[in-house]
mmCIF file of C-alpha atoms and ligand atoms in Angstrom:
data_model
loop_
_atom_site.group_PDB
_atom_site.id
_atom_site.type_symbol
_atom_site.label_atom_id
_atom_site.label_comp_id
_atom_site.label_asym_id
_atom_site.label_seq_id
_atom_site.Cartn_x
_atom_site.Cartn_y
_atom_site.Cartn_z
ATOM 1 C CA MET A 1 -72.914 -101.460 -140.397
ATOM 2 C CA GLY A 2 -72.428 -105.114 -139.679
ATOM 3 C CA GLU A 3 -75.006 -107.604 -140.844
ATOM 4 C CA GLY A 4 -75.615 -111.283 -140.217
ATOM 5 C CA PRO A 5 -74.315 -113.296 -137.275
ATOM 6 C CA GLU A 6 -71.235 -112.291 -135.312
ATOM 7 C CA LEU A 7 -68.253 -114.080 -136.715
ATOM 8 C CA VAL A 8 -65.735 -113.545 -133.969
ATOM 9 C CA VAL A 9 -65.422 -111.769 -130.625
ATOM 10 C CA ALA A 10 -62.132 -111.239 -128.747
ATOM 11 C CA SER A 11 -61.212 -109.300 -125.620
ATOM 12 C CA ALA A 12 -57.959 -108.059 -124.068
ATOM 13 C CA PRO A 13 -57.057 -106.379 -120.762
ATOM 14 C CA GLY A 14 -55.579 -102.951 -120.100
ATOM 15 C CA LYS A 15 -52.443 -102.590 -117.983
ATOM 16 C CA CYS A 16 -51.123 -100.673 -115.027
ATOM 17 C CA ILE A 17 -47.398 -100.037 -114.442
ATOM 18 C CA LEU A 18 -46.536 -100.889 -110.820
ATOM 19 C CA PHE A 19 -42.839 -99.976 -110.973
ATOM 20 C CA GLY A 20 -40.242 -98.463 -113.270
ATOM 21 C CA GLU A 21 -41.979 -96.164 -115.768
ATOM 22 C CA HIS A 22 -39.567 -93.693 -117.411
ATOM 23 C CA ALA A 23 -36.515 -95.537 -116.003
ATOM 24 C CA VAL A 24 -37.369 -98.488 -118.296
ATOM 25 C CA VAL A 25 -36.590 -96.197 -121.244
ATOM 26 C CA TYR A 26 -32.977 -96.205 -119.956
ATOM 27 C CA GLY A 27 -32.744 -99.972 -119.433
ATOM 28 C CA GLN A 28 -33.982 -100.255 -115.841
ATOM 29 C CA PRO A 29 -36.544 -102.964 -114.955
ATOM 30 C CA ALA A 30 -40.272 -102.222 -114.996
ATOM 31 C CA VAL A 31 -43.290 -104.208 -113.788
ATOM 32 C CA ALA A 32 -46.814 -104.020 -115.256
ATOM 33 C CA VAL A 33 -49.971 -105.955 -114.413
ATOM 34 C CA ALA A 34 -52.967 -106.832 -116.578
ATOM 35 C CA ILE A 35 -56.058 -105.162 -115.069
ATOM 36 C CA GLU A 36 -59.659 -106.371 -114.937
ATOM 37 C CA GLN A 37 -60.850 -103.667 -117.320
ATOM 38 C CA ARG A 38 -60.983 -105.028 -120.877
ATOM 39 C CA LEU A 39 -61.588 -103.992 -124.462
ATOM 40 C CA THR A 40 -63.811 -106.206 -126.598
ATOM 41 C CA VAL A 41 -63.964 -106.307 -130.387
ATOM 42 C CA SER A 42 -66.651 -108.078 -132.370
ATOM 43 C CA MET A 43 -66.309 -108.579 -136.123
ATOM 44 C CA THR A 44 -69.238 -109.309 -138.421
ATOM 45 C CA PRO A 45 -69.398 -109.650 -142.232
ATOM 46 C CA ALA A 46 -70.286 -106.357 -143.979
ATOM 47 C CA THR A 47 -70.241 -104.688 -147.385
ATOM 48 C CA SER A 48 -67.213 -102.510 -146.532
ATOM 49 C CA TRP A 49 -64.586 -102.273 -143.761
ATOM 50 C CA SER A 50 -65.775 -100.115 -140.856
ATOM 51 C CA VAL A 51 -65.043 -99.376 -137.194
ATOM 52 C CA ASP A 52 -68.006 -98.456 -134.983
ATOM 53 C CA GLY A 53 -69.941 -97.303 -138.040
ATOM 54 C CA SER A 54 -67.261 -95.168 -139.745
ATOM 55 C CA ALA A 55 -65.123 -96.290 -142.672
ATOM 56 C CA LEU A 56 -61.788 -97.919 -141.724
ATOM 57 C CA ASP A 57 -59.221 -95.149 -142.131
ATOM 58 C CA GLU A 58 -55.434 -95.674 -142.017
ATOM 59 C CA ASN A 59 -54.921 -92.366 -140.179
ATOM 60 C CA LYS A 60 -57.730 -92.801 -137.679
ATOM 61 C CA HIS A 61 -57.219 -96.529 -137.097
ATOM 62 C CA PRO A 62 -53.524 -97.228 -137.699
ATOM 63 C CA HIS A 63 -53.413 -100.320 -135.430
ATOM 64 C CA ILE A 64 -56.433 -101.939 -137.066
ATOM 65 C CA THR A 65 -55.316 -101.126 -140.621
ATOM 66 C CA MET A 66 -51.892 -102.653 -140.061
ATOM 67 C CA LEU A 67 -53.306 -105.874 -138.603
ATOM 68 C CA LYS A 68 -55.922 -106.157 -141.362
ATOM 69 C CA ASP A 69 -53.238 -105.760 -144.035
ATOM 70 C CA ILE A 70 -51.265 -108.604 -142.455
ATOM 71 C CA TRP A 71 -54.010 -111.176 -141.867
ATOM 72 C CA LEU A 72 -57.094 -110.268 -143.845
ATOM 73 C CA HIS A 73 -55.622 -108.498 -146.846
ATOM 74 C CA GLU A 74 -57.768 -110.329 -149.350
ATOM 75 C CA ALA A 75 -60.615 -111.333 -147.066
ATOM 76 C CA PRO A 76 -64.171 -110.045 -147.513
ATOM 77 C CA PRO A 77 -64.887 -106.819 -145.564
ATOM 78 C CA MET A 78 -65.948 -106.806 -141.927
ATOM 79 C CA ALA A 79 -67.590 -104.362 -139.545
ATOM 80 C CA LEU A 80 -65.710 -103.966 -136.238
ATOM 81 C CA HIS A 81 -67.494 -102.953 -133.082
ATOM 82 C CA ILE A 82 -65.369 -101.916 -130.098
ATOM 83 C CA SER A 83 -66.578 -101.707 -126.511
ATOM 84 C CA GLY A 84 -65.146 -101.940 -123.006
ATOM 85 C CA ASP A 85 -64.244 -100.170 -119.801
ATOM 86 C CA ILE A 86 -60.598 -99.107 -120.241
ATOM 87 C CA PRO A 87 -60.497 -95.291 -120.318
ATOM 88 C CA ARG A 88 -58.730 -94.074 -123.465
ATOM 89 C CA ALA A 89 -55.452 -92.117 -123.488
ATOM 90 C CA SER A 90 -55.029 -92.420 -119.704
ATOM 91 C CA GLY A 91 -51.937 -94.625 -119.463
ATOM 92 C CA LEU A 92 -53.953 -97.827 -118.975
ATOM 93 C CA GLY A 93 -52.987 -99.435 -122.272
ATOM 94 C CA SER A 94 -56.241 -99.074 -124.215
ATOM 95 C CA SER A 95 -54.452 -98.885 -127.574
ATOM 96 C CA ALA A 96 -52.408 -102.041 -126.915
ATOM 97 C CA ALA A 97 -55.594 -103.819 -125.801
ATOM 98 C CA LEU A 98 -57.134 -102.780 -129.125
ATOM 99 C CA SER A 99 -54.174 -104.207 -131.066
ATOM 100 C CA SER A 100 -54.157 -107.406 -129.091
ATOM 101 C CA ALA A 101 -57.929 -108.049 -129.270
ATOM 102 C CA VAL A 102 -58.180 -107.108 -132.971
ATOM 103 C CA GLY A 103 -55.056 -109.155 -133.710
ATOM 104 C CA ALA A 104 -56.466 -112.245 -131.973
ATOM 105 C CA ALA A 105 -59.835 -111.878 -133.755
ATOM 106 C CA MET A 106 -58.250 -111.408 -137.200
ATOM 107 C CA HIS A 107 -55.755 -114.229 -136.689
ATOM 108 C CA HIS A 108 -58.662 -116.507 -135.751
ATOM 109 C CA LEU A 109 -60.533 -115.550 -138.939
ATOM 110 C CA ALA A 110 -57.438 -116.106 -141.076
ATOM 111 C CA HIS A 111 -56.398 -119.375 -139.329
ATOM 112 C CA PRO A 112 -59.417 -120.795 -137.479
ATOM 113 C CA GLU A 113 -57.585 -124.093 -136.964
ATOM 114 C CA LYS A 114 -54.742 -122.504 -134.954
ATOM 115 C CA GLY A 115 -54.867 -121.292 -131.339
ATOM 116 C CA ILE A 116 -53.613 -117.899 -130.150
ATOM 117 C CA ASP A 117 -49.860 -117.599 -130.811
ATOM 118 C CA ARG A 118 -49.050 -115.216 -127.927
ATOM 119 C CA ASP A 119 -45.419 -114.628 -128.875
ATOM 120 C CA GLY A 120 -46.327 -113.762 -132.493
ATOM 121 C CA LEU A 121 -49.369 -111.723 -131.489
ATOM 122 C CA SER A 122 -47.542 -109.637 -128.880
ATOM 123 C CA ALA A 123 -44.721 -108.960 -131.368
ATOM 124 C CA LEU A 124 -47.287 -107.735 -133.902
ATOM 125 C CA ALA A 125 -49.195 -105.701 -131.300
ATOM 126 C CA HIS A 126 -45.863 -104.091 -130.325
ATOM 127 C CA ARG A 127 -45.207 -103.276 -133.980
ATOM 128 C CA ALA A 128 -48.701 -101.782 -134.291
ATOM 129 C CA GLU A 129 -48.006 -99.623 -131.199
ATOM 130 C CA ALA A 130 -44.666 -98.458 -132.598
ATOM 131 C CA HIS A 131 -46.267 -97.783 -136.004
ATOM 132 C CA ALA A 132 -48.977 -95.650 -134.359
ATOM 133 C CA GLN A 133 -46.523 -93.802 -132.021
ATOM 134 C CA GLY A 134 -43.919 -92.612 -134.518
ATOM 135 C CA GLY A 135 -41.527 -95.517 -133.951
ATOM 136 C CA ARG A 136 -41.227 -95.198 -130.139
ATOM 137 C CA ALA A 137 -42.918 -97.824 -127.985
ATOM 138 C CA SER A 138 -41.711 -100.279 -125.396
ATOM 139 C CA PRO A 139 -43.301 -103.777 -125.608
ATOM 140 C CA MET A 140 -44.720 -103.328 -122.085
ATOM 141 C CA ASP A 141 -48.324 -102.575 -123.033
ATOM 142 C CA ALA A 142 -48.534 -105.118 -125.867
ATOM 143 C CA SER A 143 -46.969 -107.994 -123.891
ATOM 144 C CA THR A 144 -49.060 -107.305 -120.769
ATOM 145 C CA SER A 145 -52.306 -107.187 -122.745
ATOM 146 C CA VAL A 146 -51.523 -110.364 -124.712
ATOM 147 C CA GLU A 147 -49.964 -112.446 -121.909
ATOM 148 C CA GLY A 148 -51.927 -111.197 -118.893
ATOM 149 C CA GLY A 149 -50.627 -111.715 -115.324
ATOM 150 C CA VAL A 150 -47.591 -109.659 -114.329
ATOM 151 C CA VAL A 151 -45.007 -108.719 -116.964
ATOM 152 C CA VAL A 152 -41.418 -107.672 -116.191
ATOM 153 C CA LEU A 153 -39.241 -105.848 -118.698
ATOM 154 C CA SER A 154 -35.491 -105.393 -118.402
ATOM 155 C CA ASP A 155 -32.445 -104.845 -120.601
ATOM 156 C CA HIS A 156 -31.131 -108.243 -119.472
ATOM 157 C CA LYS A 157 -32.585 -111.604 -118.497
ATOM 158 C CA GLU A 158 -33.782 -111.496 -114.874
ATOM 159 C CA THR A 159 -33.702 -114.423 -112.424
ATOM 160 C CA ILE A 160 -37.220 -113.587 -111.200
ATOM 161 C CA GLY A 161 -40.198 -114.919 -113.196
ATOM 162 C CA LYS A 162 -40.201 -116.859 -116.454
ATOM 163 C CA TRP A 163 -38.298 -115.347 -119.365
ATOM 164 C CA MET A 164 -40.538 -115.356 -122.461
ATOM 165 C CA TYR A 165 -38.812 -113.565 -125.339
ATOM 166 C CA THR A 166 -36.587 -110.747 -126.536
ATOM 167 C CA ARG A 167 -38.070 -107.743 -128.320
ATOM 168 C CA GLN A 168 -36.135 -105.311 -130.466
ATOM 169 C CA LEU A 169 -37.158 -102.079 -132.107
ATOM 170 C CA THR A 170 -35.260 -99.600 -134.191
ATOM 171 C CA THR A 171 -36.429 -96.258 -132.798
ATOM 172 C CA PRO A 172 -35.512 -92.795 -134.145
ATOM 173 C CA GLU A 173 -32.785 -92.801 -131.411
ATOM 174 C CA GLY A 174 -31.351 -96.215 -132.352
ATOM 175 C CA LYS A 175 -31.890 -99.913 -131.747
ATOM 176 C CA ARG A 176 -33.415 -100.976 -128.456
ATOM 177 C CA THR A 177 -33.691 -104.419 -126.867
ATOM 178 C CA TRP A 178 -35.986 -105.646 -124.090
ATOM 179 C CA GLU A 179 -36.093 -109.005 -122.304
ATOM 180 C CA VAL A 180 -39.715 -109.832 -121.431
ATOM 181 C CA HIS A 181 -40.661 -112.046 -118.439
ATOM 182 C CA LYS A 182 -43.912 -113.203 -116.882
ATOM 183 C CA LEU A 183 -44.954 -113.859 -113.272
ATOM 184 C CA THR A 184 -48.123 -115.309 -111.849
ATOM 185 C CA PRO A 185 -49.151 -113.273 -108.805
ATOM 186 C CA HIS A 186 -50.430 -114.688 -105.505
ATOM 187 C CA HIS A 187 -54.207 -114.587 -105.294
ATOM 188 C CA ASP A 188 -54.547 -112.532 -102.165
ATOM 189 C CA ASP A 189 -57.226 -110.273 -100.808
ATOM 190 C CA ILE A 190 -55.496 -107.240 -102.286
ATOM 191 C CA TYR A 191 -56.639 -104.724 -104.873
ATOM 192 C CA LEU A 192 -55.439 -101.961 -107.111
ATOM 193 C CA VAL A 193 -57.546 -98.819 -107.259
ATOM 194 C CA LEU A 194 -56.809 -96.696 -110.298
ATOM 195 C CA GLY A 195 -57.613 -93.011 -110.014
ATOM 196 C CA ASN A 196 -58.049 -91.153 -113.274
ATOM 197 C CA THR A 197 -57.339 -87.391 -113.177
ATOM 198 C CA GLY A 198 -59.109 -86.924 -116.516
ATOM 199 C CA VAL A 199 -56.096 -84.823 -117.605
ATOM 200 C CA HIS A 200 -54.475 -86.020 -120.814
ATOM 201 C CA ALA A 201 -50.680 -85.661 -121.017
ATOM 202 C CA PRO A 202 -49.119 -87.253 -124.106
ATOM 203 C CA THR A 203 -46.507 -89.920 -123.292
ATOM 204 C CA ALA A 204 -44.092 -88.507 -125.922
ATOM 205 C CA LYS A 205 -44.076 -85.093 -124.204
ATOM 206 C CA GLN A 206 -43.384 -86.632 -120.782
ATOM 207 C CA VAL A 207 -40.591 -88.868 -122.124
ATOM 208 C CA THR A 208 -38.988 -85.883 -123.892
ATOM 209 C CA MET A 209 -39.138 -83.835 -120.693
ATOM 210 C CA VAL A 210 -37.162 -86.514 -118.836
ATOM 211 C CA ALA A 211 -34.658 -86.814 -121.707
ATOM 212 C CA ASP A 212 -34.111 -83.018 -121.644
ATOM 213 C CA ALA A 213 -33.628 -83.009 -117.862
ATOM 214 C CA LEU A 214 -30.999 -85.762 -118.151
ATOM 215 C CA ALA A 215 -29.221 -83.965 -120.997
ATOM 216 C CA ALA A 216 -29.111 -80.743 -118.952
ATOM 217 C CA ASP A 217 -27.709 -82.565 -115.900
ATOM 218 C CA PRO A 218 -26.281 -86.045 -116.621
ATOM 219 C CA SER A 219 -25.782 -86.663 -112.872
ATOM 220 C CA ARG A 220 -29.571 -87.081 -112.678
ATOM 221 C CA MET A 221 -29.065 -90.539 -114.214
ATOM 222 C CA ASN A 222 -28.595 -91.510 -110.532
ATOM 223 C CA GLU A 223 -32.322 -90.871 -110.062
ATOM 224 C CA ILE A 224 -33.098 -93.236 -112.943
ATOM 225 C CA LYS A 225 -30.848 -95.901 -111.395
ATOM 226 C CA ALA A 226 -32.562 -95.364 -108.020
ATOM 227 C CA ILE A 227 -35.935 -96.069 -109.669
ATOM 228 C CA GLY A 228 -34.424 -99.318 -111.002
ATOM 229 C CA THR A 229 -33.246 -100.295 -107.495
ATOM 230 C CA VAL A 230 -36.709 -99.611 -106.040
ATOM 231 C CA ALA A 231 -38.386 -101.513 -108.892
ATOM 232 C CA ARG A 232 -36.232 -104.580 -108.128
ATOM 233 C CA ARG A 233 -37.113 -104.356 -104.440
ATOM 234 C CA GLY A 234 -40.820 -104.008 -105.276
ATOM 235 C CA LEU A 235 -40.655 -106.940 -107.677
ATOM 236 C CA ALA A 236 -38.986 -109.200 -105.090
ATOM 237 C CA ALA A 237 -41.700 -108.250 -102.565
ATOM 238 C CA LEU A 238 -44.422 -108.993 -105.126
ATOM 239 C CA VAL A 239 -42.966 -112.451 -105.781
ATOM 240 C CA GLN A 240 -42.979 -113.164 -102.027
ATOM 241 C CA GLY A 241 -46.543 -111.845 -101.645
ATOM 242 C CA ASP A 242 -45.273 -109.252 -99.121
ATOM 243 C CA TYR A 243 -47.730 -106.496 -100.015
ATOM 244 C CA GLU A 244 -46.645 -104.145 -97.208
ATOM 245 C CA ALA A 245 -43.180 -104.077 -98.794
ATOM 246 C CA VAL A 246 -44.715 -103.722 -102.293
ATOM 247 C CA GLY A 247 -46.598 -100.661 -101.007
ATOM 248 C CA HIS A 248 -43.446 -99.130 -99.512
ATOM 249 C CA ALA A 249 -41.625 -99.567 -102.793
ATOM 250 C CA MET A 250 -44.527 -97.918 -104.643
ATOM 251 C CA ILE A 251 -44.299 -94.881 -102.347
ATOM 252 C CA GLU A 252 -40.526 -94.631 -102.868
ATOM 253 C CA ASN A 253 -41.004 -95.038 -106.625
ATOM 254 C CA HIS A 254 -43.517 -92.200 -106.639
ATOM 255 C CA LEU A 255 -41.226 -89.836 -104.699
ATOM 256 C CA LEU A 256 -38.467 -90.461 -107.251
ATOM 257 C CA LEU A 257 -40.893 -89.856 -110.157
ATOM 258 C CA ARG A 258 -42.170 -86.678 -108.533
ATOM 259 C CA ASN A 259 -38.606 -85.463 -108.097
ATOM 260 C CA LEU A 260 -37.998 -86.232 -111.766
ATOM 261 C CA GLY A 261 -40.799 -83.761 -112.570
ATOM 262 C CA VAL A 262 -43.397 -86.120 -114.066
ATOM 263 C CA SER A 263 -46.165 -85.790 -111.462
ATOM 264 C CA SER A 264 -48.854 -83.084 -111.578
ATOM 265 C CA PRO A 265 -51.036 -81.227 -109.032
ATOM 266 C CA GLU A 266 -54.056 -83.362 -110.029
ATOM 267 C CA LEU A 267 -52.111 -86.602 -109.508
ATOM 268 C CA GLU A 268 -50.789 -85.366 -106.140
ATOM 269 C CA THR A 269 -54.332 -84.546 -104.990
ATOM 270 C CA LEU A 270 -55.597 -88.077 -105.779
ATOM 271 C CA ILE A 271 -52.471 -89.692 -104.305
ATOM 272 C CA GLN A 272 -52.875 -87.743 -101.067
ATOM 273 C CA ALA A 273 -56.557 -88.696 -100.868
ATOM 274 C CA ALA A 274 -55.879 -92.423 -101.422
ATOM 275 C CA ALA A 275 -52.799 -92.713 -99.152
ATOM 276 C CA PRO A 276 -54.493 -93.101 -95.724
ATOM 277 C CA SER A 277 -56.434 -96.224 -96.785
ATOM 278 C CA SER A 278 -53.625 -97.750 -98.911
ATOM 279 C CA LEU A 279 -50.422 -99.775 -98.520
ATOM 280 C CA GLY A 280 -48.830 -97.803 -101.341
ATOM 281 C CA VAL A 281 -49.685 -95.084 -103.868
ATOM 282 C CA LYS A 282 -47.967 -93.725 -106.950
ATOM 283 C CA LEU A 283 -48.586 -92.259 -110.363
ATOM 284 C CA THR A 284 -48.758 -94.911 -113.092
ATOM 285 C CA GLY A 285 -47.608 -94.520 -116.676
ATOM 286 C CA ALA A 286 -46.098 -91.402 -118.166
ATOM 287 C CA GLY A 287 -47.544 -88.957 -115.584
ATOM 288 C CA GLY A 288 -48.336 -85.274 -116.046
ATOM 289 C CA GLY A 289 -51.986 -86.380 -115.860
ATOM 290 C CA GLY A 290 -53.533 -89.753 -116.595
ATOM 291 C CA CYS A 291 -53.809 -92.129 -113.648
ATOM 292 C CA MET A 292 -52.470 -92.916 -110.187
ATOM 293 C CA VAL A 293 -52.613 -96.359 -108.588
ATOM 294 C CA ALA A 294 -53.197 -97.373 -104.982
ATOM 295 C CA LEU A 295 -52.522 -100.826 -103.501
ATOM 296 C CA THR A 296 -55.190 -101.454 -100.886
ATOM 297 C CA ARG A 297 -57.083 -104.020 -98.831
ATOM 298 C CA ASP A 298 -60.068 -101.667 -98.677
ATOM 299 C CA PRO A 299 -60.923 -100.804 -102.299
ATOM 300 C CA LYS A 300 -64.284 -99.278 -101.396
ATOM 301 C CA GLN A 301 -62.804 -96.742 -99.017
ATOM 302 C CA THR A 302 -59.896 -95.923 -101.350
ATOM 303 C CA SER A 303 -62.234 -95.474 -104.364
ATOM 304 C CA GLU A 304 -64.506 -93.193 -102.368
ATOM 305 C CA ALA A 305 -61.550 -91.063 -101.252
ATOM 306 C CA ILE A 306 -60.358 -90.756 -104.879
ATOM 307 C CA GLU A 307 -63.833 -89.826 -106.134
ATOM 308 C CA LEU A 308 -64.325 -87.265 -103.343
ATOM 309 C CA ALA A 309 -61.033 -85.675 -104.421
ATOM 310 C CA GLY A 310 -62.360 -85.323 -107.997
ATOM 311 C CA GLY A 311 -60.975 -88.465 -109.679
ATOM 312 C CA ARG A 312 -62.689 -91.406 -111.403
ATOM 313 C CA ALA A 313 -61.883 -94.692 -109.657
ATOM 314 C CA LEU A 314 -61.579 -98.208 -111.098
ATOM 315 C CA ILE A 315 -60.953 -101.322 -109.001
ATOM 316 C CA SER A 316 -58.926 -104.320 -110.168
ATOM 317 C CA HIS A 317 -57.213 -107.407 -108.812
ATOM 318 C CA ILE A 318 -53.501 -107.813 -109.564
ATOM 319 C CA GLY A 319 -52.882 -109.800 -112.724
ATOM 320 C CA ASN A 320 -55.769 -110.868 -114.963
ATOM 321 C CA GLU A 321 -56.176 -113.070 -117.999
ATOM 322 C CA GLY A 322 -54.546 -111.912 -121.220
ATOM 323 C CA VAL A 323 -56.181 -111.760 -124.645
ATOM 324 C CA ARG A 324 -58.856 -114.397 -125.277
ATOM 325 C CA LEU A 325 -61.440 -115.372 -127.856
ATOM 326 C CA GLU A 326 -64.954 -114.948 -126.519
ATOM 327 C CA SER A 327 -66.697 -116.741 -129.390
HETATM 328 O O1 PMV B 401 -48.660 -94.023 -119.811
HETATM 329 P P1 PMV B 401 -48.032 -95.000 -120.701
HETATM 330 O O2 PMV B 401 -48.597 -96.358 -120.637
HETATM 331 O O3 PMV B 401 -47.876 -94.494 -122.070
HETATM 332 O O4 PMV B 401 -46.594 -95.203 -120.035
HETATM 333 C C1 PMV B 401 -45.410 -94.936 -120.657
HETATM 334 C C2 PMV B 401 -44.301 -95.556 -119.877
HETATM 335 C C3 PMV B 401 -42.976 -94.854 -120.105
HETATM 336 O O5 PMV B 401 -42.019 -95.565 -119.335
HETATM 337 C C4 PMV B 401 -43.021 -93.421 -119.607
HETATM 338 C C5 PMV B 401 -42.576 -94.866 -121.579
HETATM 339 C C6 PMV B 401 -42.170 -96.230 -122.149
HETATM 340 O O6 PMV B 401 -42.087 -96.344 -123.398
HETATM 341 O O7 PMV B 401 -41.930 -97.181 -121.405
#
């Protein structure tokens, strides 16, 4: 248990993939936005390291252990308390938000005189993700949670948005490189409604399923390239603030993902329910369960439709602030 005054509090947003999931694994562009839902960590001095009342454990808390070993290796122990409104294991980036908030809090304790180094922090949060996921993780979640706004990933530098940095990771399948860019969205009267199926489908299983389908029929790489083409179209529309065209691209992106075999009956039910009140609807993240996303000007009506169809709805603007220190 923590005792004494709070030493540091940091928060970080979750993310939602608007375009390009799965295809990004094969080098196509992908677009993610930081959502309003956040994870908050507070750290107070204590007699031993703990997380929400249980002892810090390398197996249970791999992200936190890795960050602690980097920044607070010799520091006195702290009690961490985690709270927030990002559903866990639903494709909304809760684990990257944990790495980014804990990283910012620990970095502040270790170097109170320095501000948040977003490049360094997102690289470390990406490493923590990869460490916790058996060496396979794109920097999408970590960069979106740390930087906020809209983040674009590609295997080459894009002309749209501001290029920020290159990320590399040696995965079990070989070395991978991503160019990471940031956009600031228009502040329009437009919302995302996220519909959670409550079904948990591990990302690794979904990614393997796609890899097996491509190995069985290499001509299906055309479907991956088509997702890339749609993602570029959606991104261009987003930059122009043409949300009707963004919605169309989302619908096309979903049809390609469904054809690839990564949707699920639960996702289809929520998507069908949200479609009439939305500009665009699609699954978001690895699929098989998890969440769908709707782009809408009427978030109340879309949320109600999702909830009536059995989902849990969350409302967010497009692009929110990245990791920040709260105190
Ligand atoms: O649901 P998430 O956030 O784990 O989405 C994974 C996105 C994939 O493209 C399927 C995998 C990846 O590493 O980019």
